């Protein structure tokens, strides 16, 4: 089948192996959900998500054996994960029915047929299965039609009430694919948010969705859309998101240049600008340190700006920079006019090294050694002395410090 031929090599090898082992073991595997959607859209770097009606564990173990991999099983989800080095991860689940006894709670899961499994899913475009052995599509919710129309559509009117995390998923998926919410789906989503459906979901699950949004390439658009729909009110109340769109875009650009920064901290700080408090982070799993960094970004920009205006020289200014998180420094650099030049200089200073060590000073050990080296580093960086003078300068400073202390 042409679609499968277009896959990148690792995925194609994985699919070929699945087919081979399935024939041997007389199992009928379906590729389902995200991978089928992405393949049909010509986005071929797919996850291997399989559903079978029977014998998930037989298939998982037989595949693992062939590639010397291991199987992890998650009995409560009837799921098996096969992993091996240099091979894509393969998820195999047993087709299931789901029943929501209470809105917002996790569903009751029982074994079902393929069609049950497809119709319990979130959106039509995620409810298509490809029979790997026969090459046929199963599309009971007309997902292919919606892929053509480029819309995200829920499968029934109670979908968002049953599982309100689908509100986040809908916005995320639409932004990622450049799709629209189908009109009736958009209406149902508005109604669910108005009716406070999200309040039935645990804070932990809501934060998980927020973080998934922040991890997307189009995070600012997704977060802005969630804000506009009122979907973040359940976590942050009415104050969140005010005029946050430009700030989110700025952070997006900064993250592209500095991927090591804490994106969850930065985005949360931008959303809560002006009024964050540690109680906002219940369920987020933020450590105290990260929570403090968020509050700093959200609340303390004016205070830090004020302190920087009052700073007389580089020493004071650099001391202030050293006292804030790296994320806050990025916000300062991108939001406060003129600060960027100073911050660049600070970074250069932080990275500036002298080829001089404590032993070179020929004085007894103690705190004065590190202090002298640091003062010398600053003096060379600032051009007060030349690098050649560094060693004798450092010795002099160390001796003076020792005398002061005695
Ligand atoms: P990606 O992994 O690329 O973000 P995906 O569609 O594979 O997209 P997953 O979160 O991996 O998304 O979920 C796999 C599949 O499980 C989805 O395609 C969808 O069919 C189903 N699914 C996931 N979450 C839900 C949910 N809350 N309600 C119903 N079905 C869901
Ligand atoms: Mg997936």
XYZ file of C-alpha atoms and ligand atoms in Angstrom:
438
model
C 0.000 0.000 0.000
C 1.456 3.312 -1.129
C 0.980 5.067 2.199
C 3.125 2.553 4.043
C 5.787 2.665 1.339
C 6.221 6.379 1.930
C 7.164 5.937 5.578
C 10.710 6.653 6.689
C 12.878 3.586 6.963
C 12.681 2.778 10.714
C 8.896 2.950 10.731
C 8.634 0.896 7.561
C 10.839 -1.807 9.032
C 8.703 -1.843 12.170
C 5.476 -2.181 10.179
C 6.958 -4.950 8.010
C 7.980 -6.842 11.107
C 4.536 -6.410 12.678
C 2.945 -7.813 9.516
C 5.305 -10.762 9.386
C 4.882 -11.729 13.018
C 1.109 -11.217 12.852
C 0.812 -13.665 9.963
C 2.866 -16.233 11.830
C 0.770 -15.852 14.967
C -2.549 -15.443 13.180
C -3.233 -12.004 14.687
C -4.917 -9.118 12.849
C -3.247 -5.793 13.649
C -4.686 -2.353 12.902
C -2.700 0.836 12.824
C -4.944 3.396 14.565
C -5.362 6.999 15.595
C -2.542 9.534 15.262
C -0.330 7.528 12.867
C -3.116 6.896 10.362
C -4.190 10.531 10.511
C -0.615 11.744 10.031
C 0.097 9.326 7.202
C -3.040 10.379 5.334
C -1.914 13.971 5.733
C 1.521 13.144 4.370
C 3.221 13.622 7.740
C 5.091 10.340 7.776
C 7.189 10.453 10.984
C 4.626 8.425 12.841
C 4.315 6.576 16.142
C 3.466 2.905 15.785
C 0.113 2.581 17.603
C -1.602 -0.748 17.016
C -4.932 -2.138 18.099
C -5.901 -5.803 17.958
C -9.165 -7.441 18.887
C -7.425 -10.450 20.469
C -3.996 -11.639 21.497
C -2.283 -8.311 22.136
C 0.129 -9.969 24.526
C 1.010 -12.788 22.090
C 1.805 -10.248 19.398
C 3.833 -8.032 21.737
C 5.947 -10.901 22.990
C 6.533 -12.378 19.540
C 7.669 -8.998 18.167
C 9.956 -8.427 21.132
C 11.522 -11.837 20.650
C 12.360 -11.092 17.016
C 14.182 -7.848 17.815
C 15.603 -8.821 21.204
C 13.458 -6.135 22.743
C 11.460 -5.974 25.918
C 7.765 -5.787 26.636
C 6.232 -3.588 29.278
C 2.633 -4.309 30.059
C 0.015 -1.964 31.516
C -2.796 -4.332 32.452
C -5.199 -1.594 33.581
C -5.059 -0.136 30.046
C -4.802 -3.539 28.293
C -1.674 -2.116 26.659
C 1.778 -3.450 25.788
C 4.807 -1.446 24.818
C 7.621 -3.092 22.867
C 10.990 -1.385 22.935
C 14.356 -2.350 21.480
C 17.471 -0.407 20.741
C 17.465 1.333 17.366
C 13.870 0.378 16.702
C 10.746 2.557 16.957
C 8.618 1.938 20.027
C 5.521 -0.121 19.280
C 2.324 0.284 21.322
C -0.192 -2.530 21.145
C -3.591 -2.205 22.787
C -6.614 -4.442 22.939
C -9.700 -2.937 21.287
C -11.934 -1.531 24.005
C -15.272 -0.057 24.842
C -15.403 2.843 27.235
C -18.244 3.995 29.386
C -18.245 7.312 31.262
C -20.111 6.886 34.527
C -19.373 10.403 35.646
C -18.361 13.441 33.546
C -14.676 14.236 33.845
C -13.760 10.969 35.575
C -11.779 8.217 33.905
C -13.949 5.804 31.929
C -14.816 2.212 32.676
C -12.954 0.075 30.142
C -14.012 -3.324 28.798
C -12.880 -5.353 25.810
C -14.624 -4.504 22.561
C -14.453 -4.807 18.800
C -12.497 -2.531 16.476
C -15.560 -0.412 15.745
C -16.211 0.172 19.471
C -12.626 1.192 19.841
C -12.810 3.695 17.010
C -16.100 5.185 18.156
C -14.902 5.810 21.716
C -12.193 8.137 20.425
C -11.993 11.895 20.616
C -12.268 13.156 17.022
C -13.222 11.661 13.681
C -9.748 12.262 12.236
C -8.299 10.204 15.117
C -10.795 7.383 14.631
C -9.477 5.776 11.444
C -7.865 2.331 11.394
C -5.717 0.731 8.739
C -5.875 -3.074 8.553
C -2.190 -3.781 8.045
C -2.579 -7.241 6.529
C -5.406 -6.465 4.130
C -4.529 -2.839 3.446
C -8.111 -1.666 4.017
C -9.310 1.399 5.927
C -11.953 1.374 8.653
C -13.478 4.779 9.055
C -16.857 4.557 10.797
C -16.850 8.232 11.832
C -15.926 9.593 8.364
C -12.580 10.875 9.446
C -11.187 10.925 5.910
C -13.923 13.331 4.885
C -12.970 15.616 7.770
C -9.290 15.373 6.875
C -10.221 16.665 3.423
C -12.383 19.402 4.932
C -9.585 20.165 7.424
C -11.815 20.151 10.481
C -11.701 18.662 13.980
C -15.038 17.063 14.797
C -16.183 15.212 17.920
C -18.061 11.953 17.521
C -21.110 12.770 19.632
C -22.679 15.653 21.541
C -21.606 14.494 24.999
C -17.956 14.109 24.065
C -16.616 17.223 25.812
C -18.757 16.628 28.891
C -17.597 13.002 29.169
C -13.964 13.989 28.889
C -13.328 17.743 29.032
C -9.597 17.257 28.432
C -10.736 16.865 24.812
C -11.217 20.651 24.835
C -7.468 21.015 25.143
C -6.839 18.231 22.652
C -9.144 19.819 20.067
C -7.435 23.206 20.269
C -3.999 21.626 20.229
C -4.675 19.395 17.255
C -6.394 22.130 15.245
C -3.435 24.473 15.744
C -0.893 21.797 14.961
C -2.556 20.755 11.712
C -3.858 24.192 10.712
C -7.423 22.836 10.919
C -10.605 24.567 12.097
C -13.018 23.292 14.712
C -16.097 22.062 12.879
C -18.991 24.471 13.642
C -21.106 22.192 15.793
C -17.996 20.963 17.626
C -17.034 24.569 18.358
C -20.521 25.199 19.701
C -20.387 22.092 21.923
C -17.019 23.191 23.200
C -18.310 26.643 24.101
C -21.253 25.099 25.919
C -19.034 22.699 27.854
C -16.727 25.499 28.977
C -19.709 27.696 29.945
C -21.128 24.801 31.956
C -17.820 24.490 33.833
C -17.154 21.009 32.492
C -13.431 21.462 33.155
C -14.108 21.718 36.878
C -14.879 17.978 36.885
C -11.302 17.124 35.885
C -8.449 16.855 38.383
C -5.930 19.691 38.447
C -3.168 17.217 37.644
C -4.810 16.197 34.383
C -5.514 19.817 33.466
C -1.897 20.821 34.037
C -0.759 17.893 31.959
C -2.801 19.276 29.078
C -1.433 22.785 29.624
C 2.119 21.445 29.488
C 1.367 19.461 26.328
C 0.136 22.703 24.765
C 3.375 24.427 25.801
C 5.427 21.646 24.200
C 3.872 22.137 20.764
C 5.682 24.067 18.008
C 2.723 26.474 17.870
C 2.419 26.871 21.630
C 1.599 30.620 21.615
C -1.321 30.178 19.215
C -2.667 27.244 21.223
C -2.370 29.000 24.572
C -3.945 32.145 23.156
C -6.816 30.154 21.747
C -7.305 28.323 25.077
C -7.328 31.723 26.806
C -9.854 33.158 24.378
C -12.117 30.160 24.860
C -11.904 30.569 28.636
C -10.426 27.095 29.009
C -7.663 28.245 31.375
C -10.036 29.956 33.787
C -10.493 26.728 35.690
C -6.823 26.826 36.710
C -6.104 30.532 36.841
C -9.440 32.273 37.292
C -10.311 35.361 35.320
C -7.047 37.191 35.686
C -4.957 34.862 33.519
C -4.079 35.598 29.919
C -4.656 39.330 29.928
C -2.884 40.620 26.841
C -0.602 37.614 26.963
C -0.439 36.921 23.246
C 2.537 39.160 22.421
C 4.413 37.970 25.510
C 3.894 34.339 24.508
C 5.260 35.067 21.033
C 8.311 36.753 22.495
C 8.978 33.742 24.683
C 8.506 31.437 21.727
C 11.249 33.293 19.857
C 13.533 33.225 22.889
C 13.018 29.491 23.341
C 13.942 28.859 19.727
C 17.303 30.512 20.393
C 17.749 29.068 23.917
C 16.145 25.616 23.969
C 17.723 24.770 27.334
C 15.422 27.215 29.145
C 12.440 26.000 31.155
C 9.569 26.509 28.722
C 6.840 25.585 31.193
C 8.113 28.166 33.662
C 8.400 30.861 30.997
C 4.980 30.320 29.458
C 3.225 30.032 32.809
C 4.900 33.240 33.955
C 3.683 34.985 30.789
C 0.106 33.782 31.266
C -0.028 34.903 34.885
C 1.656 38.258 34.378
C 0.898 40.660 37.184
C -0.709 38.311 39.621
C 0.721 34.851 40.270
C 0.734 33.084 43.590
C 1.999 29.643 44.589
C -1.578 28.382 45.114
C -2.055 28.701 41.347
C 0.318 25.784 40.843
C -1.604 23.097 42.674
C -1.404 19.915 40.624
C 1.334 21.242 38.336
C 4.134 19.281 39.940
C 6.332 22.416 39.857
C 9.131 22.164 42.408
C 9.403 25.065 44.847
C 12.274 26.454 42.866
C 10.391 26.423 39.583
C 7.254 27.844 41.219
C 9.399 30.670 42.573
C 10.783 31.298 39.084
C 7.242 31.581 37.703
C 6.181 34.022 40.415
C 9.308 36.065 39.786
C 8.567 36.344 36.065
C 4.904 37.073 36.627
C 5.110 39.543 39.516
C 8.553 40.944 39.972
C 9.484 42.560 36.699
C 8.653 46.087 37.979
C 10.667 45.581 41.166
C 13.714 44.257 39.307
C 13.480 47.048 36.735
C 13.408 49.580 39.542
C 16.470 48.023 41.169
C 18.297 48.037 37.833
C 17.501 51.716 37.305
C 19.043 52.422 40.695
C 22.135 50.285 40.033
C 25.198 52.531 39.854
C 27.621 50.272 38.011
C 28.160 46.889 36.424
C 28.932 45.282 39.751
C 25.540 46.139 41.197
C 23.772 45.385 37.962
C 25.467 41.979 37.629
C 24.627 41.173 41.246
C 20.945 41.704 40.435
C 21.204 39.517 37.337
C 22.892 36.797 39.360
C 20.015 36.869 41.840
C 17.286 36.040 39.312
C 16.552 32.849 37.364
C 17.946 32.400 33.823
C 14.346 32.513 32.609
C 13.767 35.885 34.272
C 16.917 37.167 32.652
C 15.496 36.260 29.245
C 12.262 38.102 30.045
C 14.222 41.154 31.182
C 16.281 41.097 28.009
C 13.274 40.856 25.753
C 10.908 43.213 27.544
C 12.961 45.978 29.107
C 14.414 48.440 26.610
C 18.191 48.866 26.875
C 18.685 45.941 29.233
C 19.775 43.563 26.509
C 23.160 45.238 25.955
C 23.938 44.951 29.648
C 22.791 41.341 29.795
C 24.996 40.425 26.834
C 27.927 41.989 28.635
C 27.003 40.093 31.798
C 26.952 36.796 29.887
C 30.348 37.570 28.387
C 31.607 38.301 31.873
C 30.161 35.089 33.299
C 31.901 33.121 30.566
C 35.194 34.993 30.811
C 38.042 32.843 32.236
C 41.591 33.649 33.260
C 44.345 31.049 32.993
C 45.089 31.584 36.664
C 44.552 29.240 39.594
C 44.664 29.432 43.374
C 48.088 27.727 43.487
C 49.551 30.442 41.270
C 49.054 33.037 44.019
C 51.599 31.466 46.396
C 49.628 32.375 49.509
C 48.126 30.107 52.184
C 44.655 28.763 51.337
C 41.399 30.392 52.478
C 38.420 32.386 51.202
C 40.704 35.255 50.154
C 42.047 33.130 47.273
C 38.714 32.833 45.490
C 37.928 36.484 46.220
C 41.238 37.621 44.792
C 40.792 35.523 41.650
C 37.306 36.942 41.171
C 38.447 40.544 41.592
C 41.268 39.927 39.152
C 38.892 38.417 36.619
C 36.706 41.545 36.854
C 39.714 43.843 36.555
C 40.975 42.149 33.379
C 37.468 41.963 31.880
C 36.966 45.681 32.513
C 40.325 46.564 31.023
C 41.689 47.974 34.300
C 44.732 45.719 33.984
C 46.183 43.626 31.145
C 46.082 39.814 31.204
C 49.859 39.819 31.699
C 49.422 41.758 34.921
C 46.781 39.383 36.258
C 49.039 37.128 38.281
C 50.908 39.796 40.238
C 47.658 41.743 40.702
C 45.904 38.680 42.134
C 48.806 38.029 44.537
C 48.651 41.605 45.770
C 44.883 41.471 46.294
C 45.119 38.125 48.112
C 47.784 39.435 50.495
C 45.787 42.587 51.175
C 42.685 40.542 51.930
C 44.634 38.310 54.291
C 45.977 41.310 56.163
C 42.495 42.792 56.446
C 41.208 39.552 57.911
C 44.000 39.166 60.492
P 0.135 12.750 18.901
O 0.638 11.557 19.645
O 0.779 12.970 17.584
O 0.038 13.980 19.742
P -2.282 11.236 18.770
O -3.561 11.414 18.007
O -1.507 9.986 18.542
O -1.407 12.500 18.485
P -2.317 10.505 21.545
O -2.468 11.372 22.733
O -1.052 9.772 21.323
O -2.659 11.416 20.286
O -3.523 9.484 21.577
C -3.618 8.387 20.672
C -5.055 8.187 20.199
O -5.867 7.866 21.316
C -5.689 9.424 19.578
O -5.444 9.470 18.184
C -7.158 9.222 19.874
O -7.736 8.371 18.926
C -7.138 8.492 21.205
N -7.314 9.404 22.346
C -6.343 10.027 23.047
N -6.870 10.792 24.032
C -8.198 10.617 23.968
C -9.296 11.117 24.734
N -9.111 11.975 25.738
N -10.536 10.705 24.371
C -10.714 9.839 23.356
N -9.731 9.355 22.605
C -8.482 9.731 22.895
Mg 0.285 9.470 19.706
